[in-house]
Short mmCIF file of C-alpha atoms and ligand atoms in Angstrom, two decimals:
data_model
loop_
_atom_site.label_atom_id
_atom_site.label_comp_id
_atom_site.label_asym_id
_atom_site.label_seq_id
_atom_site.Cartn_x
_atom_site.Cartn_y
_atom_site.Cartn_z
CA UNK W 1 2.35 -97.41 -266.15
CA UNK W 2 3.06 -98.55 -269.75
CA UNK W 3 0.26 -99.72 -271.84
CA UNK W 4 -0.39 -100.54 -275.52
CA UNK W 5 -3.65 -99.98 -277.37
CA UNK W 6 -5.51 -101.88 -280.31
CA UNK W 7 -8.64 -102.52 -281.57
CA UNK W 8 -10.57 -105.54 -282.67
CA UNK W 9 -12.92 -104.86 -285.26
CA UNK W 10 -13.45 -101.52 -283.69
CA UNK W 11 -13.26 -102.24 -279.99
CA UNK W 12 -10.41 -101.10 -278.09
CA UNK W 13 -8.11 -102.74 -275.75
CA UNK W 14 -5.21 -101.67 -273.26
CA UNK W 15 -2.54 -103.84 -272.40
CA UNK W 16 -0.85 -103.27 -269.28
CA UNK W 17 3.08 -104.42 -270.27
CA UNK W 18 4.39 -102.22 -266.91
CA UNK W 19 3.27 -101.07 -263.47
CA UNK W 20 0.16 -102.81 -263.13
CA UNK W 21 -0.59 -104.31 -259.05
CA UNK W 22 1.16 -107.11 -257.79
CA UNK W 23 -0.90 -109.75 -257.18
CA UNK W 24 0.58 -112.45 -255.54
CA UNK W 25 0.93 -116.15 -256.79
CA UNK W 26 -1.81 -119.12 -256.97
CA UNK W 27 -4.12 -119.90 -259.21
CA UNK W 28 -5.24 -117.55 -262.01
CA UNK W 29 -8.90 -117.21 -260.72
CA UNK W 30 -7.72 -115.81 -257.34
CA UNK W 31 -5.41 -113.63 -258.11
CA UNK W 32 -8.15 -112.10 -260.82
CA UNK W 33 -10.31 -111.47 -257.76
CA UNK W 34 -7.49 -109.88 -256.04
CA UNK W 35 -7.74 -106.99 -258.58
CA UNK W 36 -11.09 -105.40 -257.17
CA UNK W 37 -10.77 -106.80 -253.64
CA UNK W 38 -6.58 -105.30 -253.37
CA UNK W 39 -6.55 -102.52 -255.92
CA UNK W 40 -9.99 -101.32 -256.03
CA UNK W 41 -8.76 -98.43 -258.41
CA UNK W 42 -6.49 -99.38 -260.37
CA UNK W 43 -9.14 -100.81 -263.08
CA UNK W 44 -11.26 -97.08 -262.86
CA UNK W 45 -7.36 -95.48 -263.22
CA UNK W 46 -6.18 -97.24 -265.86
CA UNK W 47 -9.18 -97.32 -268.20
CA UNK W 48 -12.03 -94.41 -267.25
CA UNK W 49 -11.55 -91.15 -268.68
CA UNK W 50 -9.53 -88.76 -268.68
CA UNK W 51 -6.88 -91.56 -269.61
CA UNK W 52 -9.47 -93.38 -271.46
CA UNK W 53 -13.20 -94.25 -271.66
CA UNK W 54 -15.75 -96.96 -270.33
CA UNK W 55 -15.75 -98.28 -274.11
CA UNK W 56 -11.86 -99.96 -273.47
CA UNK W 57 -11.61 -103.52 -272.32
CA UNK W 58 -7.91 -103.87 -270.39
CA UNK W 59 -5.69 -106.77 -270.46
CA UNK W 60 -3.50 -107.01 -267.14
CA UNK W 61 -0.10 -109.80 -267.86
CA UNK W 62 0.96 -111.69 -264.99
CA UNK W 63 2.63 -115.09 -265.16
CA UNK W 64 0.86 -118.43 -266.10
CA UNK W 65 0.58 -121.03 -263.80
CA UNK W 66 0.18 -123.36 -266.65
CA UNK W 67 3.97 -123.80 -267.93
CA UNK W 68 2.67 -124.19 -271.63
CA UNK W 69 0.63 -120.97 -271.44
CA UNK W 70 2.77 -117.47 -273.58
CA UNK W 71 1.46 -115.83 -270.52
CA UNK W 72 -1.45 -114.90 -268.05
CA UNK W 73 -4.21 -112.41 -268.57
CA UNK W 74 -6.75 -110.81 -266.58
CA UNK W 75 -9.19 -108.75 -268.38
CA UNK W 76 -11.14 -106.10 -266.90
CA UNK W 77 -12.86 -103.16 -267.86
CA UNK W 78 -13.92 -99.78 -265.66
CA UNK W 79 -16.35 -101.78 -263.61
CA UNK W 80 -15.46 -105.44 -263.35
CA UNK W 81 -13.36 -108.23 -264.14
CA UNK W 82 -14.49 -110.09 -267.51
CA UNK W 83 -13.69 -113.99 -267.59
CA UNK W 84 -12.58 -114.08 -270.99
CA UNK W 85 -12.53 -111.58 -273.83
CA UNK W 86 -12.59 -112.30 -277.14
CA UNK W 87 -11.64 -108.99 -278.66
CA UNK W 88 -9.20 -108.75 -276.22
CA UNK W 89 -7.58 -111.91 -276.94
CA UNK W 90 -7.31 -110.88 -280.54
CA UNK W 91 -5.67 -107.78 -279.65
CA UNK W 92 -3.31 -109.08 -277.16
CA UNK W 93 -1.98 -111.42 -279.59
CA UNK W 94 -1.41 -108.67 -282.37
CA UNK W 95 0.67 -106.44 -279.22
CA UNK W 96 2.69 -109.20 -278.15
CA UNK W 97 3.24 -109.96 -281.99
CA UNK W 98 4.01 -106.16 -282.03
CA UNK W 99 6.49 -106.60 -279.10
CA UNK W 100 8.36 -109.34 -280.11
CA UNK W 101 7.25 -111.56 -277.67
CA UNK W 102 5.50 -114.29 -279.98
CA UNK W 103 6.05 -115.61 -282.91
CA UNK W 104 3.78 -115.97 -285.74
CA UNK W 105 2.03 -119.45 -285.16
CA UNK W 106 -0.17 -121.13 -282.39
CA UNK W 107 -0.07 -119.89 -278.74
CA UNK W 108 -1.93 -120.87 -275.34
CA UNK W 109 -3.04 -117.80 -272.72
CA UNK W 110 -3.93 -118.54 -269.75
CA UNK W 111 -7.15 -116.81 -268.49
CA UNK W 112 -8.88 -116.84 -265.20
CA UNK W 113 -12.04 -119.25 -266.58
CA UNK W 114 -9.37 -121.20 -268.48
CA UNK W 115 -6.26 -121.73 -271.15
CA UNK W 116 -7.81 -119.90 -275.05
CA UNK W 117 -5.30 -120.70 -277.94
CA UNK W 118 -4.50 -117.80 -280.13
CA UNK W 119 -2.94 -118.97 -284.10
CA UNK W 120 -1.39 -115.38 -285.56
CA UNK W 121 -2.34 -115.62 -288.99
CA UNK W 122 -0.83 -112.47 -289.89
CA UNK W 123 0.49 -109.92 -287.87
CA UNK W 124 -2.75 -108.55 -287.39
CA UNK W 125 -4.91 -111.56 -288.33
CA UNK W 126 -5.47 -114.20 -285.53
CA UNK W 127 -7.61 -116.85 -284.78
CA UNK W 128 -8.68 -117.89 -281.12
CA UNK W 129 -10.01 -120.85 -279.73
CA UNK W 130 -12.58 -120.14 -276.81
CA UNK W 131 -13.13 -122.09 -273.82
CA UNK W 132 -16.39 -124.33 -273.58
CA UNK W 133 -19.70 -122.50 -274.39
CA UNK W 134 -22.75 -123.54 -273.74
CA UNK W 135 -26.75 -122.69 -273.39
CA UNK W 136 -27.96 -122.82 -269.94
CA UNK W 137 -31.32 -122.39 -270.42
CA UNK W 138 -33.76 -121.44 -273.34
CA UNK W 139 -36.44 -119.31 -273.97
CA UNK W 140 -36.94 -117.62 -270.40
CA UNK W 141 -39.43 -114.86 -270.94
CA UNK W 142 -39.08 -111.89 -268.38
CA UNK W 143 -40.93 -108.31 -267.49
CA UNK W 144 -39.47 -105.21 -268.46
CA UNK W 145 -41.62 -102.55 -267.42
CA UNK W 146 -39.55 -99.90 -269.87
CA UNK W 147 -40.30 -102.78 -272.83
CA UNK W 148 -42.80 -105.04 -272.23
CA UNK W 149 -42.45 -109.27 -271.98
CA UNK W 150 -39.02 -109.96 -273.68
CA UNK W 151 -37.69 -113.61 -274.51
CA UNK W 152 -34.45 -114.93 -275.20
CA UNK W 153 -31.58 -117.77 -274.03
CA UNK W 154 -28.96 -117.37 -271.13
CA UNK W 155 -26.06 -118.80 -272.32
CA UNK W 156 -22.01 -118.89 -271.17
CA UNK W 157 -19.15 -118.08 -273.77
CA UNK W 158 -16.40 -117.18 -271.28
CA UNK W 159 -18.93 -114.51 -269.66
CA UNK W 160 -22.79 -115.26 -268.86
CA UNK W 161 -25.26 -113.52 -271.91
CA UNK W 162 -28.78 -113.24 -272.15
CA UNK W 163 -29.34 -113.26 -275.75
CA UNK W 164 -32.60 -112.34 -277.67
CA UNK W 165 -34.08 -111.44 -280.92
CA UNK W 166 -36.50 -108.61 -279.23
CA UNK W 167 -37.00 -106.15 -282.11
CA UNK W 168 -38.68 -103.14 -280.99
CA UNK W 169 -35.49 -100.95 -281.90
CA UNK W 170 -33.90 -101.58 -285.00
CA UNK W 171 -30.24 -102.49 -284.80
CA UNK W 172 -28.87 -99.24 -286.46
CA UNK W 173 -26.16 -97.26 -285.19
CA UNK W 174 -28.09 -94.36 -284.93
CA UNK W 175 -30.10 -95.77 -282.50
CA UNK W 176 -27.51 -96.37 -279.85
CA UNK W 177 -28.75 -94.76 -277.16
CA UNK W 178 -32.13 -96.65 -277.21
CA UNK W 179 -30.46 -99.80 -277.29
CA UNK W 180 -28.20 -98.96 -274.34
CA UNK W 181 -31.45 -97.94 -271.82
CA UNK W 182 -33.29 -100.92 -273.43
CA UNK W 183 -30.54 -103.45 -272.80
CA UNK W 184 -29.54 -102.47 -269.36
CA UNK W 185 -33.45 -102.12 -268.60
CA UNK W 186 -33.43 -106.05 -269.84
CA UNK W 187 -30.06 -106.10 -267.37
CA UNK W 188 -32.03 -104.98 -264.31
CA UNK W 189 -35.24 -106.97 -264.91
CA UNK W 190 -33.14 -110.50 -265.37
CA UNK W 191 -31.84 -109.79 -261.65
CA UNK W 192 -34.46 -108.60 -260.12
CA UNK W 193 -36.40 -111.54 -261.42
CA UNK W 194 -33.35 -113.67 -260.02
CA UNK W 195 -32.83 -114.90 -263.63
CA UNK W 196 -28.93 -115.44 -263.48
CA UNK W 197 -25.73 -118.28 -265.20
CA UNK W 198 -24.97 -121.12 -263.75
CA UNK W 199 -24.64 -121.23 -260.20
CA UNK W 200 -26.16 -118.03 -259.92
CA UNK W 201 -23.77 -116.33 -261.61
CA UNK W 202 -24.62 -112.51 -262.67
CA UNK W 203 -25.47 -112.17 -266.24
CA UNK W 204 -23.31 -109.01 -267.33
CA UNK W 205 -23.61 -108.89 -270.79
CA UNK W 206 -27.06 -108.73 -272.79
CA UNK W 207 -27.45 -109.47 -276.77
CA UNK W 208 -30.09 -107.86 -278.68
CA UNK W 209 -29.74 -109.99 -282.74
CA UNK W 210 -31.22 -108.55 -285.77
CA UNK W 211 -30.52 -109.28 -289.49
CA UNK W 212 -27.02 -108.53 -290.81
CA UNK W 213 -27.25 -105.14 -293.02
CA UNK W 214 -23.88 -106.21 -294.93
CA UNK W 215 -23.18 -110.28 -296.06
CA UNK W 216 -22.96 -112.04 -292.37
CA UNK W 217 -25.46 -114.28 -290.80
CA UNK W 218 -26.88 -112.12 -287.80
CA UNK W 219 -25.99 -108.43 -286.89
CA UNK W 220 -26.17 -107.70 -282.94
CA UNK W 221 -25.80 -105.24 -280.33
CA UNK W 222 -24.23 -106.47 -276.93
CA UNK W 223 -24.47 -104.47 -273.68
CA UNK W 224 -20.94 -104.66 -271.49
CA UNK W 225 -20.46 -104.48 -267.82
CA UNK W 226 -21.05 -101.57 -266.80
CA UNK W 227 -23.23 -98.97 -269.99
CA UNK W 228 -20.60 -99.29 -273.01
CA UNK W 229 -21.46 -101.58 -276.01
CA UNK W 230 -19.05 -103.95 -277.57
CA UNK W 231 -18.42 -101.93 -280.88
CA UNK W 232 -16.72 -105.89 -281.96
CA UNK W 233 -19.08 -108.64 -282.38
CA UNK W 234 -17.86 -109.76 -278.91
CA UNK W 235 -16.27 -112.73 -279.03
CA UNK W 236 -17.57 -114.25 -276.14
CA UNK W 237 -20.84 -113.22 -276.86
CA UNK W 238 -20.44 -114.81 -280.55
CA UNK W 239 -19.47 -117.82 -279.17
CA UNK W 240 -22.32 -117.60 -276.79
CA UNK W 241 -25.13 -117.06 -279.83
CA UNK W 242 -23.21 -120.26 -281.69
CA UNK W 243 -23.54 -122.68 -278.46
CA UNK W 244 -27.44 -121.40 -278.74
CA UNK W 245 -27.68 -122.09 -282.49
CA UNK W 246 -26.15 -125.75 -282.11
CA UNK W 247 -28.38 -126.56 -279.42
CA UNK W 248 -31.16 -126.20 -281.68
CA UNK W 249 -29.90 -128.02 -284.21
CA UNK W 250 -28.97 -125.13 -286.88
CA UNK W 251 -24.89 -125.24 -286.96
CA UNK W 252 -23.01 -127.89 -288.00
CA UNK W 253 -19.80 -128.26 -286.95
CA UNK W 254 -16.55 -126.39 -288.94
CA UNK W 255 -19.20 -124.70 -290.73
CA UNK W 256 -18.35 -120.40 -290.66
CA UNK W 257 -21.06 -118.27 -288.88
CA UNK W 258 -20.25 -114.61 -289.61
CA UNK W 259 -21.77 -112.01 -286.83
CA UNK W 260 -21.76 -108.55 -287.77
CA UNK W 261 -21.85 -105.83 -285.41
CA UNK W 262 -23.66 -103.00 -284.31
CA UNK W 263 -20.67 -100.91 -286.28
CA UNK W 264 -20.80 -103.19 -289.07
CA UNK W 265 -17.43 -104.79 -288.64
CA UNK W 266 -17.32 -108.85 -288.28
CA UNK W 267 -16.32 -112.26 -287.26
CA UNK W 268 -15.65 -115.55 -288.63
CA UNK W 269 -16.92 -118.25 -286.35
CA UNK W 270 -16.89 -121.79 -286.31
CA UNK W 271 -17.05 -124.76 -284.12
CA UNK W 272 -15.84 -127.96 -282.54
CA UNK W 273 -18.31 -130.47 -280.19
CA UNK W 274 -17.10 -130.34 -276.47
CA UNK W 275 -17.96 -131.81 -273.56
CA UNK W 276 -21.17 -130.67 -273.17
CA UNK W 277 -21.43 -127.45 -275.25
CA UNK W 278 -19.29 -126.24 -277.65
CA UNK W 279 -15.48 -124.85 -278.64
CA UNK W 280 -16.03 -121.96 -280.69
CA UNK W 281 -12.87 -120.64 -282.40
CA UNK W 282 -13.63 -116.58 -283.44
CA UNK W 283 -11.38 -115.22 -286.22
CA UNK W 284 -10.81 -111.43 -286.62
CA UNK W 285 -8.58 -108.81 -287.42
CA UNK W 286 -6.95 -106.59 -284.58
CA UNK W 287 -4.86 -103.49 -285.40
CA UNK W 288 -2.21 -101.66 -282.42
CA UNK W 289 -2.63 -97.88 -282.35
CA UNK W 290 -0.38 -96.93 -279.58
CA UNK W 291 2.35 -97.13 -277.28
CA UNK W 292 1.74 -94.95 -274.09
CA UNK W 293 2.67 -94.27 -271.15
CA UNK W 294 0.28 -93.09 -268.27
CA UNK W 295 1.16 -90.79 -265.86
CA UNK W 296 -0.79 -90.46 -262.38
CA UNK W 297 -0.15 -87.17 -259.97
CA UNK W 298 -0.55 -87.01 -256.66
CA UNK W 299 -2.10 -83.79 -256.81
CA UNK W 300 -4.41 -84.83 -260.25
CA UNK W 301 -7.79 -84.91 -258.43
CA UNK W 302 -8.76 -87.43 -261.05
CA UNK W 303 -5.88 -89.60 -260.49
CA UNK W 304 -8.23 -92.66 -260.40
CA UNK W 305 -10.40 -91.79 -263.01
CA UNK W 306 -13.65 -89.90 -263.26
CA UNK W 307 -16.40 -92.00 -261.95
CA UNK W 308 -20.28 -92.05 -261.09
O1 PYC Y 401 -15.10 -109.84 -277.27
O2 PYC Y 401 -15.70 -111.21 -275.66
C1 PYC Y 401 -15.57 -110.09 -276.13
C2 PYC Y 401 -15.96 -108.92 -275.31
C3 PYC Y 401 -16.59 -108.93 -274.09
C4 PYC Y 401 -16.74 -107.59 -273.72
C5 PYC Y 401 -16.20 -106.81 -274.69
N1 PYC Y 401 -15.72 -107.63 -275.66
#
Protein backbone atom coordinates (compact mmCIF):
# COMPACT_ATOMS: atom_id res chain seq x y z
CA UNK A 1 0.00 0.00 0.00
CA UNK A 2 1.38 3.47 -0.85
CA UNK A 3 0.65 6.29 1.40
CA UNK A 4 1.83 9.89 1.93
CA UNK A 5 2.10 11.68 5.26
CA UNK A 6 1.62 15.43 6.43
CA UNK A 7 0.71 17.34 9.13
CA UNK A 8 -1.65 20.18 9.80
CA UNK A 9 -0.56 22.35 12.40
CA UNK A 10 0.89 19.36 14.08
CA UNK A 11 -1.62 16.64 13.38
CA UNK A 12 -0.79 13.98 11.08
CA UNK A 13 -2.48 12.54 8.17
CA UNK A 14 -2.00 9.41 5.75
CA UNK A 15 -3.14 9.41 2.39
CA UNK A 16 -3.83 6.24 0.86
CA UNK A 17 -2.73 7.02 -3.13
CA UNK A 18 -2.46 2.85 -3.71
CA UNK A 19 -3.90 -0.43 -2.46
CA UNK A 20 -6.52 0.72 -0.31
CA UNK A 21 -10.17 -1.74 -0.49
CA UNK A 22 -12.34 -1.59 -3.28
CA UNK A 23 -15.41 -0.36 -2.46
CA UNK A 24 -17.80 -0.52 -4.98
CA UNK A 25 -19.76 2.42 -6.66
CA UNK A 26 -22.89 4.60 -5.31
CA UNK A 27 -23.07 7.26 -3.33
CA UNK A 28 -20.16 8.52 -1.19
CA UNK A 29 -21.94 7.87 2.20
CA UNK A 30 -22.33 4.13 1.44
CA UNK A 31 -19.43 3.22 0.23
CA UNK A 32 -17.78 5.11 3.52
CA UNK A 33 -19.77 2.59 5.55
CA UNK A 34 -18.51 -0.15 3.47
CA UNK A 35 -15.03 0.47 5.00
CA UNK A 36 -15.82 -0.99 8.59
CA UNK A 37 -18.71 -3.23 7.51
CA UNK A 38 -16.22 -4.94 4.24
CA UNK A 39 -12.71 -4.31 5.47
CA UNK A 40 -12.99 -4.29 9.10
CA UNK A 41 -9.06 -4.05 9.27
CA UNK A 42 -7.87 -2.30 6.95
CA UNK A 43 -8.40 1.16 9.01
CA UNK A 44 -6.49 -0.66 12.39
CA UNK A 45 -3.68 -1.86 9.46
CA UNK A 46 -3.12 1.07 7.87
CA UNK A 47 -2.97 3.56 10.76
CA UNK A 48 -2.34 1.69 14.45
CA UNK A 49 1.08 1.07 15.38
CA UNK A 50 3.60 -0.54 14.46
CA UNK A 51 2.97 1.29 11.00
CA UNK A 52 1.68 4.22 12.78
CA UNK A 53 -0.20 5.46 15.88
CA UNK A 54 -3.90 6.22 17.06
CA UNK A 55 -2.80 10.07 16.81
CA UNK A 56 -3.01 9.78 12.54
CA UNK A 57 -6.23 10.68 10.84
CA UNK A 58 -6.22 8.65 7.17
CA UNK A 59 -7.56 9.88 4.00
CA UNK A 60 -8.78 6.89 1.68
CA UNK A 61 -9.25 8.41 -2.48
CA UNK A 62 -11.87 6.86 -4.39
CA UNK A 63 -13.73 8.52 -7.24
CA UNK A 64 -16.36 11.38 -6.86
CA UNK A 65 -19.68 10.90 -7.78
CA UNK A 66 -20.00 14.57 -8.13
CA UNK A 67 -18.26 15.24 -11.69
CA UNK A 68 -16.97 18.73 -10.40
CA UNK A 69 -15.40 17.21 -7.29
CA UNK A 70 -10.82 16.76 -7.73
CA UNK A 71 -11.75 13.57 -6.10
CA UNK A 72 -13.46 11.50 -3.23
CA UNK A 73 -12.31 11.06 0.32
CA UNK A 74 -13.12 8.98 3.14
CA UNK A 75 -11.46 9.78 6.31
CA UNK A 76 -10.99 7.48 9.03
CA UNK A 77 -8.87 6.99 11.83
CA UNK A 78 -7.94 3.53 13.97
CA UNK A 79 -11.45 3.30 15.28
CA UNK A 80 -14.02 4.88 13.01
CA UNK A 81 -14.91 6.68 10.04
CA UNK A 82 -14.86 10.66 10.58
CA UNK A 83 -17.46 12.66 8.33
CA UNK A 84 -15.24 15.34 7.50
CA UNK A 85 -11.77 16.37 8.64
CA UNK A 86 -10.51 19.51 8.63
CA UNK A 87 -6.84 18.86 9.15
CA UNK A 88 -7.13 16.30 6.85
CA UNK A 89 -8.52 18.31 4.18
CA UNK A 90 -5.66 20.70 4.57
CA UNK A 91 -3.23 18.05 4.22
CA UNK A 92 -4.73 16.28 1.37
CA UNK A 93 -4.67 19.33 -0.60
CA UNK A 94 -0.86 20.07 0.14
CA UNK A 95 -0.17 15.93 -1.10
CA UNK A 96 -2.11 16.18 -4.11
CA UNK A 97 -0.36 19.68 -4.65
CA UNK A 98 2.80 17.56 -3.87
CA UNK A 99 1.75 14.96 -6.52
CA UNK A 100 0.92 16.94 -9.23
CA UNK A 101 -2.49 16.28 -9.25
CA UNK A 102 -3.90 19.94 -8.56
CA UNK A 103 -3.08 22.99 -9.38
CA UNK A 104 -2.60 25.91 -7.25
CA UNK A 105 -6.16 27.56 -7.04
CA UNK A 106 -9.76 26.52 -5.87
CA UNK A 107 -10.81 22.81 -5.73
CA UNK A 108 -14.09 20.81 -4.63
CA UNK A 109 -13.64 17.18 -2.58
CA UNK A 110 -16.15 15.26 -2.26
CA UNK A 111 -16.72 13.82 1.28
CA UNK A 112 -19.18 11.39 2.64
CA UNK A 113 -21.37 14.35 4.68
CA UNK A 114 -20.82 16.52 1.60
CA UNK A 115 -18.62 18.51 -1.27
CA UNK A 116 -15.65 21.02 1.12
CA UNK A 117 -13.75 23.44 -1.29
CA UNK A 118 -10.07 23.58 -0.75
CA UNK A 119 -8.20 27.24 -2.37
CA UNK A 120 -4.13 26.30 -2.28
CA UNK A 121 -2.76 29.42 -1.27
CA UNK A 122 0.65 28.26 -1.36
CA UNK A 123 1.92 25.00 -1.72
CA UNK A 124 1.52 24.41 1.76
CA UNK A 125 -1.00 27.15 2.63
CA UNK A 126 -4.73 26.31 1.92
CA UNK A 127 -7.91 27.46 2.79
CA UNK A 128 -11.10 25.14 3.12
CA UNK A 129 -14.57 25.78 3.09
CA UNK A 130 -16.58 23.40 5.53
CA UNK A 131 -19.90 22.05 5.06
CA UNK A 132 -22.89 23.58 7.16
CA UNK A 133 -22.27 23.82 10.98
CA UNK A 134 -24.50 24.34 13.33
CA UNK A 135 -25.51 24.26 17.30
CA UNK A 136 -27.94 21.67 18.13
CA UNK A 137 -28.57 22.39 21.41
CA UNK A 138 -27.12 24.71 24.22
CA UNK A 139 -26.15 24.54 27.56
CA UNK A 140 -27.03 20.76 28.44
CA UNK A 141 -25.56 20.16 31.83
CA UNK A 142 -24.61 16.39 32.51
CA UNK A 143 -23.09 14.06 35.54
CA UNK A 144 -19.69 12.97 35.48
CA UNK A 145 -19.05 11.04 38.43
CA UNK A 146 -14.96 11.33 37.72
CA UNK A 147 -15.76 15.45 37.49
CA UNK A 148 -18.68 16.57 38.86
CA UNK A 149 -21.88 18.54 36.87
CA UNK A 150 -20.21 19.75 33.56
CA UNK A 151 -22.02 22.17 30.98
CA UNK A 152 -21.46 22.91 27.53
CA UNK A 153 -23.19 22.97 23.70
CA UNK A 154 -23.56 19.92 21.26
CA UNK A 155 -22.93 21.19 18.12
CA UNK A 156 -22.16 19.62 14.29
CA UNK A 157 -19.08 20.87 12.16
CA UNK A 158 -18.79 17.86 9.82
CA UNK A 159 -18.60 15.52 13.08
CA UNK A 160 -20.99 15.89 16.27
CA UNK A 161 -18.90 17.91 19.43
CA UNK A 162 -19.83 18.55 22.78
CA UNK A 163 -18.06 21.64 23.53
CA UNK A 164 -17.48 23.28 27.02
CA UNK A 165 -15.54 25.75 28.94
CA UNK A 166 -15.23 23.23 32.16
CA UNK A 167 -11.96 24.40 33.78
CA UNK A 168 -10.93 22.15 36.42
CA UNK A 169 -7.63 21.22 34.41
CA UNK A 170 -5.82 23.86 32.92
CA UNK A 171 -5.29 23.58 29.19
CA UNK A 172 -1.43 23.00 29.32
CA UNK A 173 0.33 20.44 27.51
CA UNK A 174 1.67 19.01 30.41
CA UNK A 175 -1.46 18.07 31.53
CA UNK A 176 -2.44 15.76 28.74
CA UNK A 177 -3.16 12.87 30.32
CA UNK A 178 -5.78 14.47 32.69
CA UNK A 179 -7.50 15.94 29.93
CA UNK A 180 -7.68 12.67 27.98
CA UNK A 181 -9.48 10.57 31.19
CA UNK A 182 -11.49 13.79 31.83
CA UNK A 183 -12.75 14.17 28.27
CA UNK A 184 -13.56 10.62 27.50
CA UNK A 185 -15.12 10.45 31.17
CA UNK A 186 -17.38 13.57 29.70
CA UNK A 187 -17.56 10.98 26.42
CA UNK A 188 -19.12 8.17 28.46
CA UNK A 189 -21.44 10.26 30.67
CA UNK A 190 -23.09 12.17 27.39
CA UNK A 191 -24.14 8.49 26.23
CA UNK A 192 -25.04 7.02 28.99
CA UNK A 193 -27.23 9.98 29.71
CA UNK A 194 -28.50 9.45 25.98
CA UNK A 195 -27.24 13.02 25.26
CA UNK A 196 -26.32 12.53 21.47
CA UNK A 197 -26.35 14.94 17.54
CA UNK A 198 -29.01 15.12 15.63
CA UNK A 199 -30.94 12.18 15.04
CA UNK A 200 -29.23 10.50 17.67
CA UNK A 201 -26.15 10.60 16.26
CA UNK A 202 -23.02 9.59 18.60
CA UNK A 203 -21.09 12.52 19.76
CA UNK A 204 -17.34 11.38 19.09
CA UNK A 205 -15.44 14.25 19.64
CA UNK A 206 -15.46 16.39 23.01
CA UNK A 207 -13.96 20.16 23.35
CA UNK A 208 -12.65 21.32 26.53
CA UNK A 209 -11.88 25.77 25.65
CA UNK A 210 -9.65 27.76 27.78
CA UNK A 211 -7.90 31.13 27.11
CA UNK A 212 -5.34 31.25 24.27
CA UNK A 213 -1.66 31.32 25.97
CA UNK A 214 -0.19 32.92 22.58
CA UNK A 215 -2.36 35.90 20.43
CA UNK A 216 -5.65 33.73 19.28
CA UNK A 217 -9.10 34.04 20.60
CA UNK A 218 -9.65 30.63 22.54
CA UNK A 219 -7.06 27.77 23.10
CA UNK A 220 -8.76 24.13 23.29
CA UNK A 221 -8.22 20.59 23.73
CA UNK A 222 -10.45 18.16 21.58
CA UNK A 223 -10.84 14.44 22.36
CA UNK A 224 -10.91 12.13 18.89
CA UNK A 225 -12.63 8.91 18.28
CA UNK A 226 -11.22 6.62 19.89
CA UNK A 227 -8.30 8.24 23.13
CA UNK A 228 -5.92 10.49 20.79
CA UNK A 229 -6.28 14.34 20.89
CA UNK A 230 -6.34 16.50 17.85
CA UNK A 231 -2.76 18.06 18.29
CA UNK A 232 -4.53 20.79 15.26
CA UNK A 233 -7.21 22.99 16.38
CA UNK A 234 -9.53 20.50 14.58
CA UNK A 235 -11.12 21.92 11.97
CA UNK A 236 -14.33 20.54 12.37
CA UNK A 237 -14.34 21.13 15.83
CA UNK A 238 -13.35 24.98 15.08
CA UNK A 239 -16.03 25.27 12.92
CA UNK A 240 -18.20 23.65 15.46
CA UNK A 241 -17.13 26.35 18.46
CA UNK A 242 -17.81 29.28 15.57
CA UNK A 243 -21.54 27.94 14.71
CA UNK A 244 -21.83 28.14 18.81
CA UNK A 245 -20.36 31.65 19.01
CA UNK A 246 -22.76 33.03 16.15
CA UNK A 247 -25.67 31.59 17.69
CA UNK A 248 -25.15 33.74 20.54
CA UNK A 249 -24.67 36.60 18.84
CA UNK A 250 -20.68 37.14 19.30
CA UNK A 251 -19.25 36.58 15.53
CA UNK A 252 -19.99 38.55 12.83
CA UNK A 253 -19.68 37.34 9.66
CA UNK A 254 -16.01 37.46 7.55
CA UNK A 255 -14.70 38.48 10.77
CA UNK A 256 -11.21 36.01 11.67
CA UNK A 257 -11.57 33.84 14.87
CA UNK A 258 -8.12 32.36 15.60
CA UNK A 259 -8.26 28.92 17.82
CA UNK A 260 -5.14 27.86 19.24
CA UNK A 261 -4.43 24.47 20.22
CA UNK A 262 -3.56 22.35 22.91
CA UNK A 263 0.17 22.38 21.13
CA UNK A 264 -0.04 25.93 20.54
CA UNK A 265 -0.27 25.87 16.79
CA UNK A 266 -3.47 27.71 15.08
CA UNK A 267 -6.24 28.51 12.75
CA UNK A 268 -7.71 31.29 10.95
CA UNK A 269 -11.45 31.04 10.91
CA UNK A 270 -14.13 32.89 9.48
CA UNK A 271 -17.62 32.67 8.32
CA UNK A 272 -20.47 32.86 5.85
CA UNK A 273 -24.54 32.65 6.97
CA UNK A 274 -26.07 29.30 5.66
CA UNK A 275 -29.08 27.80 5.68
CA UNK A 276 -29.61 27.40 9.04
CA UNK A 277 -26.13 27.45 10.68
CA UNK A 278 -23.12 28.45 9.36
CA UNK A 279 -20.16 27.91 6.48
CA UNK A 280 -17.05 28.16 8.25
CA UNK A 281 -13.97 28.35 5.98
CA UNK A 282 -10.62 27.20 8.34
CA UNK A 283 -7.25 28.41 6.99
CA UNK A 284 -3.98 26.63 7.98
CA UNK A 285 -0.76 25.53 7.02
CA UNK A 286 -0.07 21.72 6.19
CA UNK A 287 3.46 20.41 5.54
CA UNK A 288 4.15 16.53 3.63
CA UNK A 289 6.79 14.53 5.49
CA UNK A 290 6.79 11.34 3.60
CA UNK A 291 6.35 9.09 0.86
CA UNK A 292 6.01 5.39 2.07
CA UNK A 293 5.23 2.43 1.28
CA UNK A 294 3.67 -0.19 3.74
CA UNK A 295 4.38 -3.56 3.66
CA UNK A 296 1.99 -6.31 5.35
CA UNK A 297 3.36 -10.17 5.88
CA UNK A 298 1.51 -12.94 6.09
CA UNK A 299 3.45 -14.27 8.78
CA UNK A 300 3.74 -10.47 10.72
CA UNK A 301 1.45 -11.39 13.67
CA UNK A 302 0.66 -7.71 13.75
CA UNK A 303 -0.24 -7.50 10.22
CA UNK A 304 -3.43 -5.55 11.18
CA UNK A 305 -2.12 -3.49 13.69
CA UNK A 306 -1.74 -3.75 17.42
CA UNK A 307 -5.03 -3.27 19.04
CA UNK A 308 -6.95 -3.32 22.52
O1 LIG B 1 -9.50 18.73 11.90
O2 LIG B 1 -11.63 18.22 11.81
C1 LIG B 1 -10.49 17.99 12.16
C2 LIG B 1 -10.20 16.75 12.93
C3 LIG B 1 -11.10 15.85 13.41
C4 LIG B 1 -10.37 14.85 14.05
C5 LIG B 1 -9.04 15.15 13.92
N1 LIG B 1 -8.96 16.32 13.23
Amino acid sequence: MRVIDSHTAGEPTRVVIEGGPDLGTGPLAIRAARLWTDHPDFGPSTLCEPRGHDAIVGALLTPPSDPSCATGVIFFNTVANLGMCGHATIGLAAVLYHMGRITLGVHRFETPVGVVEVDLLSPDRVRAKNVESFRHLKDVTVEVPELGRVSGDVAYGGNWFFLSKHDAIPLDFARLSELTSATIAIRNALERNGITGAGGAYIDHIELFGPAHGQADSRNFVLCPGGAYDRSPCGTGSSAKLACLVADGMLAPNETWVQESIIGSTYDLTYVPGNTGIIATIEGAAYVTSETTLLFSNDDPYRTGIRA
